[in-house]
Short mmCIF file of C-alpha atoms and ligand atoms in Angstrom, two decimals:
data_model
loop_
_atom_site.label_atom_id
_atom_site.label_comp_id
_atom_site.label_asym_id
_atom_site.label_seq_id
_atom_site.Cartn_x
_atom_site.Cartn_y
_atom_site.Cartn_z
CA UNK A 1 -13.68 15.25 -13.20
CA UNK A 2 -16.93 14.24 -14.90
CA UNK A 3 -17.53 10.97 -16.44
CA UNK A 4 -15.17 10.85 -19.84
CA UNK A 5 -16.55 9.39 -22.44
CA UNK A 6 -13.20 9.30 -24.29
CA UNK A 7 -9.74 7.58 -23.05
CA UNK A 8 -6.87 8.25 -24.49
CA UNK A 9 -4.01 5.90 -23.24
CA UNK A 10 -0.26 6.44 -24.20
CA UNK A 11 2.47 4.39 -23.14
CA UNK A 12 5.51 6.40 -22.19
CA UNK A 13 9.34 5.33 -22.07
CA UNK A 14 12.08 7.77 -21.81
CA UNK A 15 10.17 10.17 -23.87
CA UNK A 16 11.04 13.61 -22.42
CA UNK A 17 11.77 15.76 -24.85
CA UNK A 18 8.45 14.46 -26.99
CA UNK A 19 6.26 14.54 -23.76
CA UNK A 20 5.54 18.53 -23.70
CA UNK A 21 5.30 18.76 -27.50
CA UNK A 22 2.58 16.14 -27.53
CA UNK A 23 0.37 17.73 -24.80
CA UNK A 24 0.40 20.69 -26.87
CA UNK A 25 -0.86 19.19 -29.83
CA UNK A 26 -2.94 16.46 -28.06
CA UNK A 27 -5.09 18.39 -25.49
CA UNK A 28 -6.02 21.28 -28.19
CA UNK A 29 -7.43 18.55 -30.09
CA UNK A 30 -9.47 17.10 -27.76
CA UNK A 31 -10.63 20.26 -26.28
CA UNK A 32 -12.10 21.41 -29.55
CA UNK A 33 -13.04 17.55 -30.30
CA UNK A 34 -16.18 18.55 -27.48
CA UNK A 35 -16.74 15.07 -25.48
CA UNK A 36 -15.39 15.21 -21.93
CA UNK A 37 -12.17 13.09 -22.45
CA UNK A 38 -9.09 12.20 -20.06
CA UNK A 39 -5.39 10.91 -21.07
CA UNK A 40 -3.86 8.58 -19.33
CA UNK A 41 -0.49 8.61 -19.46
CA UNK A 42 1.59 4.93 -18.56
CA UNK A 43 4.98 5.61 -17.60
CA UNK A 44 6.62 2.39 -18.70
CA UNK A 45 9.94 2.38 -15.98
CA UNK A 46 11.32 5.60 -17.70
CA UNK A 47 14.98 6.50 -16.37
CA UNK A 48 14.66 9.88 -17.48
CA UNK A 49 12.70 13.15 -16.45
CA UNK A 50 9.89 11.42 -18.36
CA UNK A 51 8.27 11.37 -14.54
CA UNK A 52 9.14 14.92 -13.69
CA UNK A 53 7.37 16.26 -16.92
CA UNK A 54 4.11 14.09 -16.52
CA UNK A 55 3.72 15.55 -12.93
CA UNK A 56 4.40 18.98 -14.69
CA UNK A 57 1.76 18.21 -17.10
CA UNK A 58 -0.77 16.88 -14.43
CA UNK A 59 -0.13 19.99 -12.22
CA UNK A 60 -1.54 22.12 -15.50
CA UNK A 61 -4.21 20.06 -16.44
CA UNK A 62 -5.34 17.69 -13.83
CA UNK A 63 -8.66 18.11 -14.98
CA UNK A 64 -7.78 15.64 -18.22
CA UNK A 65 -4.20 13.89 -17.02
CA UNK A 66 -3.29 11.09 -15.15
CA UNK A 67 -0.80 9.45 -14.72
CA UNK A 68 0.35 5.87 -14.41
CA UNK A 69 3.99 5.08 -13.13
CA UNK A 70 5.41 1.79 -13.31
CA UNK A 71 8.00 0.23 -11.15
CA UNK A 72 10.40 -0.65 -13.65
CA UNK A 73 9.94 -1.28 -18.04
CA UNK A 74 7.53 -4.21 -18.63
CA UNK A 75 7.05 -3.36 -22.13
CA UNK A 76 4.86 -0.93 -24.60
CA UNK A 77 1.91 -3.34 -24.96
CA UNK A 78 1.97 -4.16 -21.02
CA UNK A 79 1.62 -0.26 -20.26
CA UNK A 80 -1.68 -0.35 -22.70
CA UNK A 81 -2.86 -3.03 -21.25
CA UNK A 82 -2.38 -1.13 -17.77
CA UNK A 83 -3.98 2.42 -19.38
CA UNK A 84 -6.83 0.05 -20.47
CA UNK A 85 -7.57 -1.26 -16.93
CA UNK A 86 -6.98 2.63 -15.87
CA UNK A 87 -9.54 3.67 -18.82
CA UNK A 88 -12.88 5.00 -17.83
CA UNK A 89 -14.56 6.19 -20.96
CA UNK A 90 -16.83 4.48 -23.30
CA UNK A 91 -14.03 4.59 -26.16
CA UNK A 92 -10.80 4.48 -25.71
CA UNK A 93 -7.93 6.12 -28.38
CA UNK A 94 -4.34 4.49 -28.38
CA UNK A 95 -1.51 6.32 -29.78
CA UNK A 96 2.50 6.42 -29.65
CA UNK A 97 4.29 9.33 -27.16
CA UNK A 98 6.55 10.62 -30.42
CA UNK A 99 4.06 11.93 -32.30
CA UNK A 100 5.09 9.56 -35.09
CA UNK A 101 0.90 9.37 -35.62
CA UNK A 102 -0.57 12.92 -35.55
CA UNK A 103 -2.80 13.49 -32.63
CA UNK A 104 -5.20 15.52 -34.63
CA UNK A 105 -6.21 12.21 -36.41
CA UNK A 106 -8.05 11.14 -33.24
CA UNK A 107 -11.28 12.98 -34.51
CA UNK A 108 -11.40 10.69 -37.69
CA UNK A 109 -11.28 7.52 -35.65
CA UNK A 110 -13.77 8.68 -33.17
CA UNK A 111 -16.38 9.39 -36.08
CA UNK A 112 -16.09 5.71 -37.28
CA UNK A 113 -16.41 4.63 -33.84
CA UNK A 114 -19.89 6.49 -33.85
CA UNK A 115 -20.87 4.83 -36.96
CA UNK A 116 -20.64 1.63 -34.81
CA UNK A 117 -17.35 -0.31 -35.68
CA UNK A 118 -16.20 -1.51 -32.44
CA UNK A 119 -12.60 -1.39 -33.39
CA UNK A 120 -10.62 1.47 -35.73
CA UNK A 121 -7.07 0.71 -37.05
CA UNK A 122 -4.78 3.27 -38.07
CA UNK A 123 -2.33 2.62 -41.10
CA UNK A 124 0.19 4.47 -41.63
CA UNK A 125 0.35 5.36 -45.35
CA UNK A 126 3.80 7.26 -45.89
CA UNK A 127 5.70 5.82 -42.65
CA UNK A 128 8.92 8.46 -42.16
CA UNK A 129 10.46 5.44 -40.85
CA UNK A 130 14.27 3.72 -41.53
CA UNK A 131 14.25 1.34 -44.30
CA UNK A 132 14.80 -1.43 -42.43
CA UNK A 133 12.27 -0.84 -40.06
CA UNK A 134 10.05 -0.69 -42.71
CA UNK A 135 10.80 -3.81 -44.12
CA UNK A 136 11.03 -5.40 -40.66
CA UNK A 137 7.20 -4.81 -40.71
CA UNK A 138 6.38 -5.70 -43.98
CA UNK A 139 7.73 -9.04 -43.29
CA UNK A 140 5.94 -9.18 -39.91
CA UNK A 141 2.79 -8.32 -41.70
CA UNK A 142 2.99 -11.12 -44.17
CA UNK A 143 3.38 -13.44 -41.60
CA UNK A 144 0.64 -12.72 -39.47
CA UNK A 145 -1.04 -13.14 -42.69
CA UNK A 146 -0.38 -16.27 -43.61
CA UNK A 147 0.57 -18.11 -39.82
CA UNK A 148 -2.74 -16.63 -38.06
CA UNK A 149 -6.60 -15.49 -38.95
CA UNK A 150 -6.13 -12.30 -38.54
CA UNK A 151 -6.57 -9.57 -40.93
CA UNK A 152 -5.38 -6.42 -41.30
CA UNK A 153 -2.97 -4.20 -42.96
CA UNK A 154 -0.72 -2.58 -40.06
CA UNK A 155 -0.36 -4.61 -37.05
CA UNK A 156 2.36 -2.28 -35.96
CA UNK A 157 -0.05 1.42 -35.94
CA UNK A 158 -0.71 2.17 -32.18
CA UNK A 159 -3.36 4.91 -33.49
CA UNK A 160 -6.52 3.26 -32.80
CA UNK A 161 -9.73 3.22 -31.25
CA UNK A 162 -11.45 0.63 -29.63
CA UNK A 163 -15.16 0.61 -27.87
CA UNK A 164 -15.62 -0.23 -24.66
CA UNK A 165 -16.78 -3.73 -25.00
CA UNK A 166 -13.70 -4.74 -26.69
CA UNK A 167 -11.17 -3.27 -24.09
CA UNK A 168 -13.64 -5.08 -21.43
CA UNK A 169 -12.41 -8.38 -22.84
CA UNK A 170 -8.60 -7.23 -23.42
CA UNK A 171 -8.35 -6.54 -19.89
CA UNK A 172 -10.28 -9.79 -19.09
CA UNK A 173 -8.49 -11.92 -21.15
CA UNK A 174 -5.48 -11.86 -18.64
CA UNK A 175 -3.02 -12.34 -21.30
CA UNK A 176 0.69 -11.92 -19.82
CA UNK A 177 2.36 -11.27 -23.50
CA UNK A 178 -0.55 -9.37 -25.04
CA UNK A 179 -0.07 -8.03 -28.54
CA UNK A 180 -2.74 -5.44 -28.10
CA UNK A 181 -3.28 -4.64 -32.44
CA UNK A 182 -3.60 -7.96 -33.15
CA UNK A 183 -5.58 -9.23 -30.34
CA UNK A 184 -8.05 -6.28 -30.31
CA UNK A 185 -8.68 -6.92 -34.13
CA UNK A 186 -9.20 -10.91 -32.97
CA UNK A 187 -11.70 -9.66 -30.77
CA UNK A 188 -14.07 -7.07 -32.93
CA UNK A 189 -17.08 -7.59 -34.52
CA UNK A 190 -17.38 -4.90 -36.81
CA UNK A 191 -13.27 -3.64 -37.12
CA UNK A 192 -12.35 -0.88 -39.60
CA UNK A 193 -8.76 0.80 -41.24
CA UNK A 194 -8.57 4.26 -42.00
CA UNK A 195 -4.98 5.72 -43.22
CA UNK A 196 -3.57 8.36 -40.80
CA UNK A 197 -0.63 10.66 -41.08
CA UNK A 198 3.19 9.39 -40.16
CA UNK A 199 5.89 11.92 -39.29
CA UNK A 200 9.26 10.90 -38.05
CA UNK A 201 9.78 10.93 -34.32
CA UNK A 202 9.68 14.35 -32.78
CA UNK A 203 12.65 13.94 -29.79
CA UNK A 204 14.25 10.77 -28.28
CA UNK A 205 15.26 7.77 -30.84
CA UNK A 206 13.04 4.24 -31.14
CA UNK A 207 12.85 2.13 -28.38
CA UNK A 208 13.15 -0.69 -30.41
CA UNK A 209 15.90 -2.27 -31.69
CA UNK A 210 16.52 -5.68 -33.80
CA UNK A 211 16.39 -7.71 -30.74
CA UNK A 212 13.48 -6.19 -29.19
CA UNK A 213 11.72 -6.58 -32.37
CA UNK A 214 12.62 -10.24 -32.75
CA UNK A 215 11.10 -10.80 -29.60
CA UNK A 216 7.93 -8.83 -30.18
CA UNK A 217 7.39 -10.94 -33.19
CA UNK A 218 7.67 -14.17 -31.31
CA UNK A 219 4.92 -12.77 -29.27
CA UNK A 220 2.76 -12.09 -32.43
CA UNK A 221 3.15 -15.55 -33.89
CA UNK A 222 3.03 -17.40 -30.41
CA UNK A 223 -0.02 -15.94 -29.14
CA UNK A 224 -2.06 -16.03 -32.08
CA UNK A 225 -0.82 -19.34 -33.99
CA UNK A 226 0.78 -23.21 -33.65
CA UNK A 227 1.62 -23.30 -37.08
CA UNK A 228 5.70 -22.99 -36.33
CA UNK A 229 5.04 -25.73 -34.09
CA UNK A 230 2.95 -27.70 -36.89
CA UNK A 231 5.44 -26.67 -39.77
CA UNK A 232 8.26 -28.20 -37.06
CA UNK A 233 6.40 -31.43 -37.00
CA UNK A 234 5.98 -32.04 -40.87
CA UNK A 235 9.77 -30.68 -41.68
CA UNK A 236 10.68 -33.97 -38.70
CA UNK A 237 8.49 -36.53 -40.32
CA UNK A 238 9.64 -35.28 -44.07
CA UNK A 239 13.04 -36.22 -42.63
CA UNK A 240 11.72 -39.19 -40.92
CA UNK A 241 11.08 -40.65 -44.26
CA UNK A 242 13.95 -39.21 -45.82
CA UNK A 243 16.15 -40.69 -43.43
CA UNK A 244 14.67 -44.25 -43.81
CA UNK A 245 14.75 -44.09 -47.43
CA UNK A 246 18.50 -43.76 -46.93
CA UNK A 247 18.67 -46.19 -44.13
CA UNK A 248 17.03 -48.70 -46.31
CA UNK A 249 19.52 -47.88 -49.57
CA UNK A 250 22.93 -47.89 -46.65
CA UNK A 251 21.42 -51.41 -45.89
CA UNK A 252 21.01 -52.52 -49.72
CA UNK A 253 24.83 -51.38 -50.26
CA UNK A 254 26.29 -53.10 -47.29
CA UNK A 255 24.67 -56.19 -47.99
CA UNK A 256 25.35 -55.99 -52.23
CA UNK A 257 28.61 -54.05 -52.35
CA UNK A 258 30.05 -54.90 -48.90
CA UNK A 259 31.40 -52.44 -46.10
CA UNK A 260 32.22 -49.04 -46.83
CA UNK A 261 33.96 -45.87 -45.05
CA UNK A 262 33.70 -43.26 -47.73
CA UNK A 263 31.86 -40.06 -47.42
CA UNK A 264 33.03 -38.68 -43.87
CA UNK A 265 32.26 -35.24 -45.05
CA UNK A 266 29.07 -36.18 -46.42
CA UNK A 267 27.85 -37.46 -43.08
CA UNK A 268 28.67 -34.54 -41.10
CA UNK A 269 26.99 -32.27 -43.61
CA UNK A 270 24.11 -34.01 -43.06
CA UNK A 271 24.91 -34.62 -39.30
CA UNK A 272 24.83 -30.46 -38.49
CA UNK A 273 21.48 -30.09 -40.65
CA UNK A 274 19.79 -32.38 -38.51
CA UNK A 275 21.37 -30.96 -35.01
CA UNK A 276 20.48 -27.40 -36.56
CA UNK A 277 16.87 -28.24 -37.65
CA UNK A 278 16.82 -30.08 -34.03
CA UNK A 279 17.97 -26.69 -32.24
CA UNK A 280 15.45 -24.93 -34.03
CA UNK A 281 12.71 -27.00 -32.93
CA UNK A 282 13.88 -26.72 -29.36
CA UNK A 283 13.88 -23.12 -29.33
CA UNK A 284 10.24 -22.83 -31.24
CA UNK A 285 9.07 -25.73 -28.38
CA UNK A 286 10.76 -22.76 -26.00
CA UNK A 287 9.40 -19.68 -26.87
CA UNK A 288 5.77 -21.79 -26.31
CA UNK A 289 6.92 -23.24 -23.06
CA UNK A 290 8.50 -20.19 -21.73
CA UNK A 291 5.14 -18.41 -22.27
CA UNK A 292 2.93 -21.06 -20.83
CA UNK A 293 5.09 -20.67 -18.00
CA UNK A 294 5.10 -17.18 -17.48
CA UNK A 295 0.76 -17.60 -17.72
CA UNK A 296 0.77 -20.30 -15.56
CA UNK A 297 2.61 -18.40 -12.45
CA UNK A 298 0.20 -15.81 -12.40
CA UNK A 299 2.31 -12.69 -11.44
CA UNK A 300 1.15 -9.44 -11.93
CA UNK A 301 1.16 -7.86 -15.66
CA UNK A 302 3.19 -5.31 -14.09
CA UNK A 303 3.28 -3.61 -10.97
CA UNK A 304 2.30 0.24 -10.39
CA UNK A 305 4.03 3.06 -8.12
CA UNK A 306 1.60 5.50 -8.02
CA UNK A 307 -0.46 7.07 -9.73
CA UNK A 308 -1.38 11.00 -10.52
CA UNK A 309 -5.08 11.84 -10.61
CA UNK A 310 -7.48 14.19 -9.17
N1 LIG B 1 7.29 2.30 -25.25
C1 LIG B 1 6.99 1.85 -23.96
N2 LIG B 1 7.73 0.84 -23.44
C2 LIG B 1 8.74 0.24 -24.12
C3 LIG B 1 9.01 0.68 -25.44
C4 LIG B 1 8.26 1.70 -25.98
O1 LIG B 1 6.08 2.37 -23.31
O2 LIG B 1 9.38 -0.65 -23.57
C5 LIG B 1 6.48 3.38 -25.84
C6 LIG B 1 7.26 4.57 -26.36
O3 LIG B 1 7.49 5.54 -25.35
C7 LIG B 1 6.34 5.11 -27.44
C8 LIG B 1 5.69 3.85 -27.98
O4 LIG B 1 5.82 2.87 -26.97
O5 LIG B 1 5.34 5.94 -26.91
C9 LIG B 1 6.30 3.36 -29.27
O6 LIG B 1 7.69 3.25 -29.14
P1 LIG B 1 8.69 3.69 -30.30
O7 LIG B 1 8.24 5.01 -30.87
O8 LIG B 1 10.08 3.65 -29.77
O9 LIG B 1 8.49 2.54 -31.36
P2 LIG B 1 8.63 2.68 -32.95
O10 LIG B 1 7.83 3.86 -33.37
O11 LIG B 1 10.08 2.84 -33.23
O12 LIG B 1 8.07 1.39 -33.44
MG1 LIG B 2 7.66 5.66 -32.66
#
């Protein structure tokens, strides 16, 4: 295999039926693209014949395939992370196994690349996607916007190109819940968006549902922000004063008016907003801790059966 000079990583879970499909869009395109290139699939823990049809692929074109397996599902961003460490060429091109983002985009991204941004984001302009996916994102978006610095206009579009120097310091940064969109976009110097095409997913269904999604998100805003930390600690002292103001009017009525056991009701109204708001503060505390922990034990990313190449 000569040098690539062009990576193209896709994560794979459970993706069978779109796995054949995409090679035969995929590999066209980059064979008429020019520049030597390789793909590297990751095979995320699939429990299908997701396996059994990369080895098919590799078998036909080992020249440009290889092939990452995992041990078990760590996670889409994970399996990036692991095609980045696998990468070898100078840019590398991220993009989604269903062919939700058309393959034959990859040339537009690689041309900005050459005028020297260091990072191109896809965004999807008509997304074939559910409604409430849709509006899961939007919401994501504005968040980002407003909780961290970084800016951009579809954190969730895996079609993207990155140089070399900025996957150098993904894979550096050693990050054990890396959100790979918005960290790459932390990173660049000189990042760019360009719209690409969105289709609705060729075979298999989403891999995500509303729980994985919730979780995701946590990962967004806790590695890239404190402000739900910061936002806990002004709503406690805003009740702080709140409760002292009342402390100090209880006080004024027991000593002016004399005892009183009224308002039962009252008290445990405000008695569950205060254990609710204290619960939610725990579990914001706990999605910090948990991944300061997980940092701080220094396992693996993920761990890697084999691995196909020639
Ligand atoms: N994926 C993965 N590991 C996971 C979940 C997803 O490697 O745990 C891959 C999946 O095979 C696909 C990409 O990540 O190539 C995006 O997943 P999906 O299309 O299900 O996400 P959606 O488009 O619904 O956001
Ligand atoms: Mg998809």
């Amino acid at each position: 295999m000569t040098e690539p000079s062009i990576s193209v990583v896709i994560p794979v879970y459970n993706e069978e039926e779109a796995l054949p499909i995409l090679c035969g869009r995929l590999l066209p395109t980059m064979d008429k693209h020019g520049k030597p290139y390789e793909v590297i699939f990751v095979n995320d823990g699939s429990t299908d014949q997701s396996q059994k049809k990369l080895a098919e692929l590799f078998e036909k074109r080992p020249d440009v395939i290889r092939v990452v397996q995992f041990v078990h599902n760590y996670g889409q961003h994970p399996a990036i992370v692991a095609g980045f460490e696998h990468s070898r060429g100078d840019v590398v091109v991220t993009l989604d196994c269903d062919l939700q983002n058309p393959p034959e985009d990859i040339p537009k991204l690689l041309e900005m690349i050459d005028k020297g941004h260091d990072v191109v984001g896809g965004v999807r302009s008509k997304r074939k996607d559910l409604g409430w996916r849709r509006l899961v994102s939007k919401l994501s978006n504005i968040m980002r916007d407003r909780i961290t610095h970084i800016k951009m206009s579809d954190h969730g579009c895996m079609l993207r190109a990155y140089h070399r120097s900025v996957i150098d310091q993904i894979v550096k940064s050693g990050d054990a819940t890396p959100f790979i969109t918005a960290l790459s976009q932390s990173l660049a110097t000189n990042p760019v968006e360009i719209p690409v095409g969105h289709e609705a997913r060729v075979g298999g269904t989403s891999k995500y549902n509303l729980y994985r999604l919730i979780r995701y998100n946590f990962d967004l805003i806790t590695g890239f922000s404190l402000v739900p930390l910061q936002l806990f600690t002004i709503v406690g002292m805003l009740l702080s004063t709140a409760s002292l103001i009342l402390v100090g009017y209880l006080i004024f009525r027991r000593l002016f008016i004399g005892p009183e056991a009224e308002g039962v009701f009252t008290l445990f109204a405000v008695l569950f907003f205060l254990i609710s708001i204290t619960m939610t503060g725990l579990g914001i505390l706990g999605e910090y801790v948990g991944r300061i922990y997980k940092e701080v034990r220094h396992r693996p990313r993920y761990v890697v059966k084999q691995v196909l190449q020639k």
